[in-house]
Amino acid sequence: MNSVSKVFLFFVVILFATACTSRNDRNIAGLNTLLDSLKSQYAPDSRIELWDLTVAAEEGSIYLAGEVANKGTYKAIVKAVDENFPEVKNTMVLLPVDGTGQLVTGLVNNSVIHLRHEPSSKKELVTQARLGTPVRILKDMDGKRLIQTPDGYLGWVNIPEVQAIDLEELTRYRESQKIVYQAQYGSSYSEPDETSMPVADLVIGCILPVVSQESGFLEVEYPDGRLAWVKKSEVIDAEEVFYKTVTKENVEKTILEFHGIPYLWGGASSKAIDCSGLVSNVFFMNGIQLPRDASQQIHCGRVMTEDFDPEGLETGDLLFFGRKATDSQPERVTHVATYLGDTEFIHAAGYRERVSINSMDSTRANFIDGYPEIFIRAVRIIGEEGEGFGPIAENEFFKEIIHIAK
């Protein structure tokens, strides 16, 4: 082959390789655009919908890899990719990979556990879950466990903090009599005697099955099999909570018991709590499962006013704060409080580092300067129905552990 032929062949090879690369680049860009569209439709909120997908080219082929945890989302992605990019090699995984279809696959095993954004104890705390809460285990990795809670939140915990359960164990748990701890804070004991050694601490909202009873105590069993005793006076039958009819009087009584509890970003227990964690805890103890975050809670219930006016507001209404939508920027919800009446509200506020009672009236000593200016709207949950919230007994996770549907 002469030198001219060699040069020509070299340019042909370069041109072919460039054409392949350009085609792959165009396909990768197109696939990413398609995935962005699907994500906005099926997984717009990363707090409650797992979407961990990547697109890459390797040895001339394009791969779609990663994980999702919703079957409907998985099917929609597979269908769209097959129809629009049939040459793409799809290695995406639907979690969990056990294939049983069982929704609830674990129970929280400590009084309170921390769910973090990433599988590290140093990463952001996104929320907490309480003892006995039914959860969905998605996967384990390096001593950490990715779970989903009844409000949909996703987060990483230490593996021992969630006890895995199979269908037989779940059935047994469902059929057991269960109690909910209703004191703000306390302990379970090794004997039916509060002077005996504590087994573990408890917070309001912890759930445990009953084994036996003796002299003012109930014997209970932890998810990992530990036995302990709790005082009867500090618990309530779980089904009384699950089927409770929410009233403004009971909401006020419950929320005032949280007064003075320390503030913690991501906190959702009576050990330490944030603004929306306080609201969700209080409504849970009154039979209602709310979304976890203030930006989700604002879309529940019935709008009462968008300009603060105490006329027409009732105890238990939720007050939301942040930034109202304008022509140039969207609404941004940053805080939620619960109305008590007479311009006063109770909330978990970072500025004072505890749950406190404040007023919207500038003449009051407990007025917070600036709050009227950032008020967005008031919403009523009590007596209302709608999307995104409802009775605990209708929550898909809790239905798996409730013994008798009423």
Coordinates of C-alpha atoms in Angstrom, one line a residue:
M1 CA 0.0 0.0 0.0
N2 CA 1.5 3.4 -1.0
S3 CA 1.7 6.4 1.2
V4 CA -1.4 8.1 -0.4
S5 CA -3.5 5.0 0.3
K6 CA -2.3 4.8 3.8
V7 CA -3.2 8.5 4.5
F8 CA -6.6 7.9 2.8
L9 CA -7.3 4.9 5.0
F10 CA -6.3 6.8 8.1
F11 CA -8.8 9.5 7.4
V12 CA -11.5 7.0 6.7
V13 CA -10.9 5.4 10.1
I14 CA -10.9 8.8 11.8
L15 CA -14.1 9.8 10.0
F16 CA -15.8 6.6 10.9
A17 CA -14.8 6.8 14.6
T18 CA -15.9 10.4 14.8
A19 CA -19.2 9.6 13.2
C20 CA -19.8 6.8 15.8
T21 CA -18.7 9.1 18.6
S22 CA -21.0 11.9 17.4
R23 CA -23.9 9.4 17.1
N24 CA -23.3 8.1 20.6
D25 CA -23.1 11.6 22.0
R26 CA -26.4 12.5 20.3
N27 CA -28.0 9.4 21.7
I28 CA -26.7 10.0 25.2
A29 CA -28.0 13.6 25.1
G30 CA -31.3 12.4 23.8
L31 CA -31.6 9.7 26.4
N32 CA -30.8 12.1 29.2
T33 CA -33.4 14.5 27.9
L34 CA -36.0 11.6 27.9
L35 CA -35.0 10.6 31.4
D36 CA -35.3 14.2 32.7
S37 CA -38.8 14.3 31.3
L38 CA -39.7 10.9 32.9
K39 CA -38.2 12.0 36.2
S40 CA -40.3 15.2 36.3
Q41 CA -43.4 13.0 35.7
Y42 CA -42.7 10.0 37.9
A43 CA -40.1 11.1 40.5
P44 CA -40.3 14.9 41.0
D45 CA -39.7 14.7 44.7
S46 CA -36.4 12.9 45.6
R47 CA -37.4 12.8 49.3
I48 CA -40.0 10.1 48.6
E49 CA -39.1 8.7 45.2
L50 CA -35.8 6.9 44.5
W51 CA -34.2 7.9 41.2
D52 CA -30.5 7.0 40.9
L53 CA -29.8 6.5 37.1
T54 CA -26.8 7.1 35.0
V55 CA -26.1 7.0 31.2
A56 CA -22.7 6.1 29.9
A57 CA -20.9 4.9 26.7
E58 CA -18.5 2.0 26.9
E59 CA -16.8 0.2 24.0
G60 CA -19.2 1.7 21.5
S61 CA -22.4 0.8 23.4
I62 CA -24.6 3.0 25.5
Y63 CA -25.7 1.8 29.0
L64 CA -28.5 2.8 31.3
A65 CA -27.6 1.8 34.8
G66 CA -28.8 2.6 38.3
E67 CA -31.8 2.0 40.6
V68 CA -35.5 3.0 41.1
A69 CA -37.9 1.6 43.7
N70 CA -41.3 2.1 42.2
K71 CA -42.6 -0.6 39.9
G72 CA -44.7 1.8 37.9
T73 CA -41.8 4.1 37.4
Y74 CA -39.6 1.2 36.4
K75 CA -42.0 0.0 33.8
A76 CA -42.5 3.5 32.3
I77 CA -38.7 3.9 31.9
V78 CA -38.3 0.5 30.3
K79 CA -41.1 1.2 27.8
A80 CA -39.9 4.7 26.9
V81 CA -36.3 3.6 26.4
D82 CA -37.2 0.5 24.4
E83 CA -39.4 2.6 22.1
N84 CA -37.1 5.6 21.6
F85 CA -33.6 4.1 22.1
P86 CA -33.7 0.3 21.4
E87 CA -30.0 0.2 21.0
V88 CA -29.4 1.1 24.6
K89 CA -28.4 -1.7 27.0
N90 CA -30.6 -1.3 30.0
T91 CA -29.1 -2.6 33.2
M92 CA -31.4 -0.6 35.5
V93 CA -32.5 -2.4 38.7
L94 CA -35.9 -2.3 40.5
L95 CA -35.4 -2.3 44.3
P96 CA -35.8 -4.3 46.4
V97 CA -34.4 -7.2 44.4
D98 CA -35.9 -9.9 46.5
G99 CA -38.9 -10.1 44.2
T100 CA -41.5 -11.0 46.9
G101 CA -43.6 -7.9 46.3
Q102 CA -44.0 -7.5 50.1
L103 CA -44.4 -3.9 51.0
V104 CA -43.5 -3.9 54.7
T105 CA -40.2 -5.8 55.1
G106 CA -38.9 -4.3 58.4
L107 CA -39.7 -2.8 61.7
V108 CA -37.8 0.0 63.5
N109 CA -36.0 -1.6 66.4
N110 CA -34.9 1.5 68.5
S111 CA -36.9 4.2 70.1
V112 CA -35.8 6.7 67.5
I113 CA -33.6 6.1 64.4
H114 CA -31.9 8.7 62.1
L115 CA -32.5 8.5 58.4
R116 CA -29.7 10.2 56.5
H117 CA -29.5 11.4 52.9
E118 CA -26.4 9.2 52.1
P119 CA -25.1 6.0 53.7
S120 CA -22.9 7.7 56.3
S121 CA -23.5 8.9 59.8
K122 CA -21.9 12.2 58.9
K123 CA -24.4 13.0 56.2
E124 CA -27.5 15.2 56.4
L125 CA -30.3 14.0 58.7
V126 CA -33.5 13.9 56.6
T127 CA -35.9 12.6 59.2
Q128 CA -36.4 10.1 62.0
A129 CA -38.6 7.0 62.6
R130 CA -39.9 5.6 65.8
L131 CA -39.9 2.1 67.3
G132 CA -42.3 -0.3 65.7
T133 CA -42.8 1.8 62.6
P134 CA -43.4 -0.5 59.5
V135 CA -40.8 0.2 56.8
R136 CA -39.8 -1.0 53.4
I137 CA -36.2 -2.2 53.2
L138 CA -34.8 -1.4 49.7
K139 CA -31.1 -2.5 50.0
D140 CA -28.2 -3.0 52.3
M141 CA -24.7 -1.6 51.7
D142 CA -21.6 -1.4 53.8
G143 CA -23.4 -1.7 57.1
K144 CA -26.1 0.7 56.1
R145 CA -29.7 0.1 55.1
L146 CA -31.8 2.1 52.7
I147 CA -35.4 2.2 53.9
Q148 CA -38.7 3.9 53.1
T149 CA -41.1 5.0 55.9
P150 CA -45.0 5.3 55.8
D151 CA -44.8 8.9 54.8
G152 CA -42.7 7.9 51.8
Y153 CA -39.4 9.4 53.0
L154 CA -36.2 7.6 52.0
G155 CA -33.1 7.4 54.0
W156 CA -30.1 5.4 55.2
V157 CA -29.9 3.9 58.7
N158 CA -27.6 1.5 60.5
I159 CA -28.6 -2.1 59.6
P160 CA -29.3 -3.2 63.3
E161 CA -31.7 -0.3 63.7
V162 CA -34.3 -2.0 61.5
Q163 CA -35.3 -5.6 62.0
A164 CA -36.0 -7.4 58.7
I165 CA -39.2 -9.5 58.7
D166 CA -40.6 -12.0 56.3
L167 CA -44.2 -12.6 55.5
E168 CA -44.8 -15.1 58.3
E169 CA -43.4 -12.7 60.9
L170 CA -45.4 -9.8 59.4
T171 CA -48.6 -11.8 59.7
R172 CA -47.8 -12.7 63.3
Y173 CA -47.1 -9.0 64.1
R174 CA -50.3 -7.9 62.4
E175 CA -52.4 -10.3 64.5
S176 CA -50.8 -9.3 67.8
Q177 CA -52.3 -6.8 70.2
K178 CA -50.2 -3.6 70.0
I179 CA -49.8 -0.6 72.2
V180 CA -48.6 3.0 71.4
Y181 CA -46.5 4.8 73.9
Q182 CA -48.2 8.1 74.8
A183 CA -45.9 9.7 77.3
Q184 CA -43.4 12.1 75.9
Y185 CA -40.5 10.1 77.2
G186 CA -39.9 7.1 79.4
S187 CA -38.4 3.6 79.6
S188 CA -39.2 -0.1 79.2
Y189 CA -38.0 -2.3 82.1
S190 CA -36.5 -5.8 82.6
E191 CA -39.2 -6.6 85.2
P192 CA -42.7 -5.3 86.0
D193 CA -41.1 -2.8 88.3
E194 CA -39.9 0.7 87.4
T195 CA -37.0 0.3 89.7
S196 CA -35.6 -2.6 87.7
M197 CA -33.0 -2.2 85.0
P198 CA -34.3 -0.3 81.9
V199 CA -34.3 -2.3 78.6
A200 CA -34.5 0.8 76.4
D201 CA -35.9 4.3 76.3
L202 CA -39.3 5.1 74.7
V203 CA -40.8 8.2 73.1
I204 CA -44.3 9.2 72.2
G205 CA -45.5 7.2 69.1
C206 CA -43.4 4.0 69.7
I207 CA -45.4 0.8 68.8
L208 CA -44.9 -2.6 70.5
P209 CA -46.9 -5.9 70.6
V210 CA -48.2 -7.1 73.9
V211 CA -47.1 -10.5 75.2
S212 CA -48.7 -10.6 78.7
Q213 CA -49.6 -8.3 81.6
E214 CA -49.0 -8.1 85.3
S215 CA -49.8 -5.6 88.1
G216 CA -50.0 -2.4 86.2
F217 CA -47.5 -3.4 83.6
L218 CA -47.6 -4.9 80.1
E219 CA -45.0 -7.3 78.8
V220 CA -44.0 -6.3 75.3
E221 CA -41.7 -7.7 72.6
Y222 CA -39.2 -5.7 70.5
P223 CA -38.8 -6.5 66.8
D224 CA -35.5 -8.3 67.5
G225 CA -37.1 -10.5 70.2
R226 CA -36.1 -8.6 73.4
L227 CA -38.8 -8.7 76.0
A228 CA -39.6 -5.8 78.3
W229 CA -42.2 -4.3 80.6
V230 CA -44.0 -0.9 80.1
K231 CA -46.3 0.9 82.5
K232 CA -50.0 0.6 81.5
S233 CA -50.6 4.2 82.5
E234 CA -48.1 5.3 79.8
V235 CA -49.6 3.5 76.8
I236 CA -52.7 3.3 74.8
D237 CA -54.1 0.6 72.6
A238 CA -52.7 1.0 69.1
E239 CA -56.0 0.7 67.4
E240 CA -57.3 3.7 69.4
V241 CA -54.6 5.7 67.7
F242 CA -55.0 4.2 64.3
Y243 CA -58.7 4.8 64.2
K244 CA -58.9 8.0 66.2
T245 CA -61.1 10.8 65.1
V246 CA -59.1 14.0 65.1
T247 CA -60.5 17.0 67.0
K248 CA -59.1 20.5 67.7
E249 CA -59.3 19.9 71.4
N250 CA -57.2 16.7 71.2
V251 CA -54.7 18.3 68.8
E252 CA -54.2 21.2 71.3
K253 CA -53.8 18.8 74.2
T254 CA -51.2 16.7 72.3
I255 CA -49.1 19.6 70.9
L256 CA -48.9 21.5 74.2
E257 CA -47.1 18.4 75.7
F258 CA -44.3 19.1 73.2
H259 CA -43.7 22.6 74.6
G260 CA -40.0 23.2 75.4
I261 CA -38.7 20.2 73.5
P262 CA -35.4 21.0 71.8
Y263 CA -35.3 21.9 68.1
L264 CA -33.4 19.7 65.6
W265 CA -33.3 20.0 61.9
G266 CA -34.7 16.7 60.6
G267 CA -35.9 15.7 64.1
A268 CA -39.3 13.9 64.2
S269 CA -39.5 12.7 67.8
S270 CA -40.0 14.0 71.3
K271 CA -36.2 13.8 71.9
A272 CA -35.7 16.7 69.5
I273 CA -37.9 17.9 66.7
D274 CA -38.3 20.3 63.7
C275 CA -41.4 22.3 62.7
S276 CA -43.0 19.8 60.3
G277 CA -41.9 16.9 62.5
L278 CA -43.9 18.4 65.4
V279 CA -47.0 18.7 63.2
S280 CA -46.7 15.2 61.8
N281 CA -46.1 13.7 65.3
V282 CA -49.1 15.5 66.8
F283 CA -51.5 14.5 64.0
F284 CA -50.2 10.9 64.1
M285 CA -51.2 10.6 67.8
N286 CA -54.6 11.9 66.7
G287 CA -55.1 9.3 63.9
I288 CA -53.9 11.2 60.9
Q289 CA -50.9 10.4 58.7
L290 CA -49.5 13.6 57.2
P291 CA -46.6 14.1 54.8
R292 CA -43.3 14.7 56.5
D293 CA -42.3 18.1 55.2
A294 CA -43.9 21.6 55.5
S295 CA -43.6 22.0 51.7
Q296 CA -45.8 18.9 51.3
Q297 CA -48.1 19.6 54.2
I298 CA -49.2 22.9 52.7
H299 CA -50.9 21.1 49.9
C300 CA -53.1 19.1 52.3
G301 CA -56.5 20.1 53.7
R302 CA -58.5 23.3 52.9
V303 CA -57.0 26.8 52.5
M304 CA -58.5 29.2 55.0
T305 CA -56.7 32.4 54.3
E306 CA -53.7 33.7 52.4
D307 CA -53.5 37.0 54.4
F308 CA -53.3 36.3 58.1
D309 CA -56.7 37.0 59.7
P310 CA -57.6 35.4 63.0
E311 CA -61.3 35.6 62.1
G312 CA -62.3 32.2 60.8
L313 CA -59.2 30.4 62.1
E314 CA -59.5 27.6 64.6
T315 CA -57.2 25.7 67.0
G316 CA -55.4 23.1 65.0
D317 CA -55.2 25.0 61.7
L318 CA -51.7 25.0 60.2
L319 CA -49.9 28.3 59.5
F320 CA -47.3 28.2 56.7
F321 CA -44.4 30.7 56.3
G322 CA -41.8 31.4 53.7
R323 CA -41.9 33.2 50.3
K324 CA -45.1 33.7 48.3
A325 CA -45.0 33.0 44.6
T326 CA -44.4 35.9 42.3
D327 CA -44.2 36.4 38.5
S328 CA -40.5 35.7 38.7
Q329 CA -40.1 33.1 41.4
P330 CA -42.0 30.1 42.8
E331 CA -43.5 29.7 46.2
R332 CA -41.0 28.5 48.9
V333 CA -42.4 27.0 52.1
T334 CA -39.8 27.1 55.0
H335 CA -41.9 26.8 58.2
V336 CA -45.1 25.5 59.6
A337 CA -46.8 26.3 62.9
T338 CA -50.1 25.2 64.6
Y339 CA -52.7 27.8 65.5
L340 CA -53.9 27.9 69.1
G341 CA -56.3 30.8 68.8
D342 CA -56.2 34.5 69.7
T343 CA -53.4 35.1 67.2
E344 CA -51.1 32.6 69.0
F345 CA -49.4 29.6 67.5
I346 CA -47.0 26.8 68.7
H347 CA -44.1 25.7 66.6
A348 CA -40.6 24.1 66.7
A349 CA -38.4 27.0 65.8
G350 CA -34.7 27.0 65.2
Y351 CA -34.3 30.7 66.3
R352 CA -35.1 29.7 69.9
E353 CA -34.0 26.1 69.6
R354 CA -37.1 24.7 71.1
V355 CA -40.9 24.3 70.8
S356 CA -42.5 27.6 71.8
I357 CA -45.7 29.6 71.7
N358 CA -45.6 32.9 69.8
S359 CA -48.1 35.5 68.5
M360 CA -48.8 37.2 65.2
D361 CA -49.9 40.3 67.2
S362 CA -47.1 42.9 67.3
T363 CA -48.4 44.2 70.6
R364 CA -47.8 40.9 72.4
A365 CA -44.6 40.1 74.2
N366 CA -44.3 36.8 72.4
F367 CA -44.6 38.4 68.9
I368 CA -41.9 37.4 66.4
D369 CA -40.8 40.3 64.2
G370 CA -41.0 39.5 60.5
Y371 CA -43.5 36.6 60.7
P372 CA -46.5 38.4 59.4
E373 CA -44.5 39.5 56.3
I374 CA -43.5 35.9 55.5
F375 CA -47.0 34.3 56.1
I376 CA -48.1 32.3 53.1
R377 CA -51.4 30.8 54.1
A378 CA -53.4 28.9 56.7
V379 CA -54.7 25.4 56.0
R380 CA -57.3 23.3 57.9
I381 CA -56.7 19.5 58.3
I382 CA -59.2 18.7 61.0
G383 CA -62.5 17.5 59.4
E384 CA -61.1 17.7 55.9
E385 CA -60.3 15.2 53.2
G386 CA -58.0 15.2 50.3
E387 CA -54.9 14.0 48.5
G388 CA -51.7 13.3 50.4
F389 CA -53.0 12.8 53.9
G390 CA -55.6 10.7 55.7
P391 CA -56.4 8.3 58.5
I392 CA -53.5 6.1 59.6
A393 CA -55.6 3.1 59.0
E394 CA -55.7 3.9 55.3
N395 CA -52.0 4.3 54.9
E396 CA -50.5 1.5 52.8
F397 CA -47.7 0.7 55.3
F398 CA -49.9 0.8 58.4
K399 CA -52.6 -1.4 56.8
E400 CA -50.0 -4.1 56.8
I401 CA -49.7 -4.1 60.6
I402 CA -53.3 -3.3 61.7
H403 CA -55.1 -6.4 63.0
I404 CA -58.7 -5.8 62.2
A405 CA -60.1 -3.3 59.7
K406 CA -63.0 -1.4 61.2

